[in-house]
Amino acid sequence: MAMPWQLARAKRPKRSAPRPLVEELPRLDIDDLCRWHAFPSQYEAHKSHYLEVPFRYPFLKNLIIALDAIEANHHNGYTQIIPVHWIRTGFGGNNRPRPMLSCTNCGRAVRRLYCKYASLKCRRCADAIYASQACNQDKRPTHRIKQFLRFKPLLWHRTRKRLQARMNAFETKPMPKRITDRAALPQLNYQTGASPLWR
């Protein structure tokens, strides 16, 4: 199939290095903080919690978490203030708000901030792409299902057979070298109801 003339004449700048993958970058996830109950109570606006999780966040020295902002202390001495926005949801309204992190570069409210060059920023400011964008549509689902079956050895026979048939429906081609096992972790439970052990 011939390339369209618009793409044939397009002048794209050559990158010195490929764009980083989202799955490979260390990240600060708001879901982890909510799961650990790291935020103070809504009635304790003057309090702040000290959090140090070196195994989960090895790129950070510690976190000082308040209701309006998170103070992230990096190992190089840089202190980054991350604003926190609380949004109202349909479940409880003002009584059950949901926190969102705010990117210090663009101000966008996001759930995850990625560490690049010793600074936390959103995916767009980090200029990162997903692993699925680095491979074609034939290679995307195959490796993730293979990783899911590796993480879940104890599955029902019918469930395993269904997933293997779904995996065999695509062509088995090697993945690009830059997509490692960490970047191709499964993102779904594939209707098995199992807990995500890869989180």
Tab-separated table of N, CA and C in Angstrom, residues 13-72:
chain	number	residue	atom	x	y	z
A	13	PRO	N	10.940	15.897	12.800
A	13	PRO	CA	12.259	16.023	13.443
A	13	PRO	C	12.713	14.675	13.992
A	14	LYS	N	13.986	14.383	13.797
A	14	LYS	CA	14.539	13.136	14.316
A	14	LYS	C	14.833	13.286	15.800
A	15	ARG	N	14.345	12.330	16.565
A	15	ARG	CA	14.547	12.376	18.010
A	15	ARG	C	15.908	11.783	18.352
A	16	SER	N	16.563	12.430	19.306
A	16	SER	CA	17.841	11.899	19.763
A	16	SER	C	17.646	10.632	20.585
A	17	ALA	N	16.517	10.533	21.270
A	17	ALA	CA	16.208	9.347	22.076
A	17	ALA	C	14.720	9.062	21.938
A	18	PRO	N	14.313	7.804	21.981
A	18	PRO	CA	12.876	7.503	21.884
A	18	PRO	C	12.116	8.030	23.088
A	19	ARG	N	10.853	8.317	22.875
A	19	ARG	CA	10.016	8.817	23.970
A	19	ARG	C	9.876	7.742	25.039
A	20	PRO	N	9.892	8.114	26.309
A	20	PRO	CA	9.803	7.100	27.372
A	20	PRO	C	8.418	6.465	27.413
A	21	LEU	N	8.373	5.242	27.903
A	21	LEU	CA	7.110	4.530	28.061
A	21	LEU	C	6.499	4.854	29.417
A	22	VAL	N	5.186	5.008	29.437
A	22	VAL	CA	4.484	5.331	30.671
A	22	VAL	C	4.663	4.219	31.707
A	23	GLU	N	4.618	2.979	31.241
A	23	GLU	CA	4.718	1.844	32.167
A	23	GLU	C	6.109	1.708	32.768
A	24	GLU	N	7.123	2.302	32.148
A	24	GLU	CA	8.489	2.198	32.653
A	24	GLU	C	8.844	3.324	33.622
A	25	LEU	N	8.120	4.436	33.572
A	25	LEU	CA	8.453	5.572	34.426
A	25	LEU	C	7.953	5.349	35.849
A	26	PRO	N	8.746	5.703	36.863
A	26	PRO	CA	8.222	5.671	38.245
A	26	PRO	C	7.150	6.731	38.420
A	27	ARG	N	6.127	6.415	39.194
A	27	ARG	CA	4.979	7.311	39.276
A	27	ARG	C	4.471	7.441	40.703
A	28	LEU	N	3.804	8.553	40.943
A	28	LEU	CA	3.078	8.802	42.182
A	28	LEU	C	1.604	8.684	41.858
A	29	ASP	N	0.930	7.724	42.489
A	29	ASP	CA	-0.449	7.388	42.147
A	29	ASP	C	-1.371	7.836	43.271
A	30	ILE	N	-2.423	8.564	42.924
A	30	ILE	CA	-3.382	9.022	43.930
A	30	ILE	C	-4.192	7.853	44.478
A	31	ASP	N	-4.338	6.778	43.700
A	31	ASP	CA	-5.072	5.605	44.181
A	31	ASP	C	-4.340	4.934	45.333
A	32	ASP	N	-3.005	4.922	45.291
A	32	ASP	CA	-2.235	4.355	46.403
A	32	ASP	C	-2.444	5.160	47.675
A	33	LEU	N	-2.419	6.467	47.569
A	33	LEU	CA	-2.583	7.310	48.755
A	33	LEU	C	-3.973	7.160	49.361
A	34	CYS	N	-4.989	7.017	48.509
A	34	CYS	CA	-6.347	6.814	49.027
A	34	CYS	C	-6.487	5.428	49.657
A	35	ARG	N	-5.843	4.427	49.078
A	35	ARG	CA	-5.917	3.078	49.628
A	35	ARG	C	-5.230	2.979	50.981
A	36	TRP	N	-4.170	3.756	51.168
A	36	TRP	CA	-3.436	3.743	52.436
A	36	TRP	C	-4.015	4.716	53.453
A	37	HIS	N	-5.077	5.455	53.092
A	37	HIS	CA	-5.675	6.473	53.969
A	37	HIS	C	-4.616	7.480	54.408
A	38	ALA	N	-3.836	7.961	53.442
A	38	ALA	CA	-2.730	8.865	53.752
A	38	ALA	C	-3.189	10.297	53.980
A	39	PHE	N	-4.366	10.655	53.496
A	39	PHE	CA	-4.850	12.023	53.662
A	39	PHE	C	-5.484	12.204	55.039
A	40	PRO	N	-5.326	13.377	55.649
A	40	PRO	CA	-6.037	13.647	56.907
A	40	PRO	C	-7.542	13.685	56.689
A	41	SER	N	-8.258	13.680	57.766
A	41	SER	CA	-9.710	13.754	57.691
A	41	SER	C	-10.139	15.127	57.177
A	42	GLN	N	-11.334	15.180	56.605
A	42	GLN	CA	-11.845	16.447	56.085
A	42	GLN	C	-12.070	17.467	57.190
A	43	TYR	N	-12.178	16.998	58.423
A	43	TYR	CA	-12.386	17.898	59.555
A	43	TYR	C	-11.075	18.286	60.227
A	44	GLU	N	-9.946	17.834	59.673
A	44	GLU	CA	-8.634	18.151	60.231
A	44	GLU	C	-7.792	18.829	59.156
A	45	ALA	N	-8.271	19.998	58.723
A	45	ALA	CA	-7.601	20.688	57.621
A	45	ALA	C	-6.223	21.205	58.018
A	46	HIS	N	-5.959	21.391	59.308
A	46	HIS	CA	-4.683	21.943	59.749
A	46	HIS	C	-3.609	20.875	59.915
A	47	LYS	N	-3.981	19.595	59.821
A	47	LYS	CA	-3.026	18.523	60.039
A	47	LYS	C	-2.393	18.070	58.730
A	48	SER	N	-1.250	17.397	58.854
A	48	SER	CA	-0.566	16.812	57.704
A	48	SER	C	0.058	15.499	58.146
A	49	HIS	N	0.119	14.549	57.224
A	49	HIS	CA	0.668	13.229	57.492
A	49	HIS	C	2.026	13.072	56.821
A	50	TYR	N	2.919	12.416	57.526
A	50	TYR	CA	4.265	12.143	57.006
A	50	TYR	C	4.283	10.715	56.482
A	51	LEU	N	4.698	10.548	55.231
A	51	LEU	CA	4.694	9.236	54.597
A	51	LEU	C	6.065	8.972	53.985
A	52	GLU	N	6.609	7.818	54.302
A	52	GLU	CA	7.894	7.396	53.752
A	52	GLU	C	7.759	5.953	53.309
A	53	VAL	N	7.724	5.739	51.996
A	53	VAL	CA	7.554	4.409	51.423
A	53	VAL	C	8.706	4.177	50.441
A	54	PRO	N	9.868	3.755	50.942
A	54	PRO	CA	11.024	3.633	50.031
A	54	PRO	C	10.889	2.520	49.009
A	55	PHE	N	10.095	1.481	49.308
A	55	PHE	CA	9.972	0.385	48.343
A	55	PHE	C	8.984	0.727	47.233
A	56	ARG	N	7.918	1.441	47.577
A	56	ARG	CA	6.930	1.827	46.574
A	56	ARG	C	7.392	3.043	45.774
A	57	TYR	N	7.984	4.017	46.453
A	57	TYR	CA	8.456	5.237	45.809
A	57	TYR	C	9.948	5.413	46.089
A	58	PRO	N	10.813	4.645	45.427
A	58	PRO	CA	12.256	4.796	45.691
A	58	PRO	C	12.835	6.101	45.173
A	59	PHE	N	12.130	6.794	44.299
A	59	PHE	CA	12.621	8.055	43.757
A	59	PHE	C	12.325	9.236	44.670
A	60	LEU	N	11.583	9.014	45.758
A	60	LEU	CA	11.237	10.067	46.703
A	60	LEU	C	11.814	9.758	48.072
A	61	LYS	N	12.217	10.811	48.761
A	61	LYS	CA	12.700	10.642	50.128
A	61	LYS	C	11.537	10.477	51.084
A	62	ASN	N	10.559	11.369	51.008
A	62	ASN	CA	9.356	11.266	51.834
A	62	ASN	C	8.281	12.163	51.239
A	63	LEU	N	7.083	12.019	51.779
A	63	LEU	CA	5.933	12.820	51.390
A	63	LEU	C	5.304	13.416	52.635
A	64	ILE	N	4.943	14.684	52.563
A	64	ILE	CA	4.172	15.344	53.619
A	64	ILE	C	2.830	15.694	53.006
A	65	ILE	N	1.794	14.999	53.453
A	65	ILE	CA	0.493	15.041	52.785
A	65	ILE	C	-0.481	15.860	53.616
A	66	ALA	N	-1.028	16.892	53.022
A	66	ALA	CA	-2.097	17.695	53.615
A	66	ALA	C	-3.302	17.651	52.679
A	67	LEU	N	-4.377	18.287	53.096
A	67	LEU	CA	-5.582	18.252	52.277
A	67	LEU	C	-5.464	19.109	51.028
A	68	ASP	N	-4.687	20.176	51.079
A	68	ASP	CA	-4.611	21.089	49.938
A	68	ASP	C	-3.372	20.894	49.075
A	69	ALA	N	-2.343	20.215	49.597
A	69	ALA	CA	-1.115	20.047	48.818
A	69	ALA	C	-0.314	18.877	49.366
A	70	ILE	N	0.575	18.362	48.517
A	70	ILE	CA	1.502	17.295	48.891
A	70	ILE	C	2.912	17.827	48.676
A	71	GLU	N	3.718	17.727	49.699
A	71	GLU	CA	5.113	18.164	49.614
A	71	GLU	C	5.981	16.938	49.357
A	72	ALA	N	6.541	16.852	48.163
A	72	ALA	CA	7.376	15.719	47.763
A	72	ALA	C	8.839	16.124	47.878
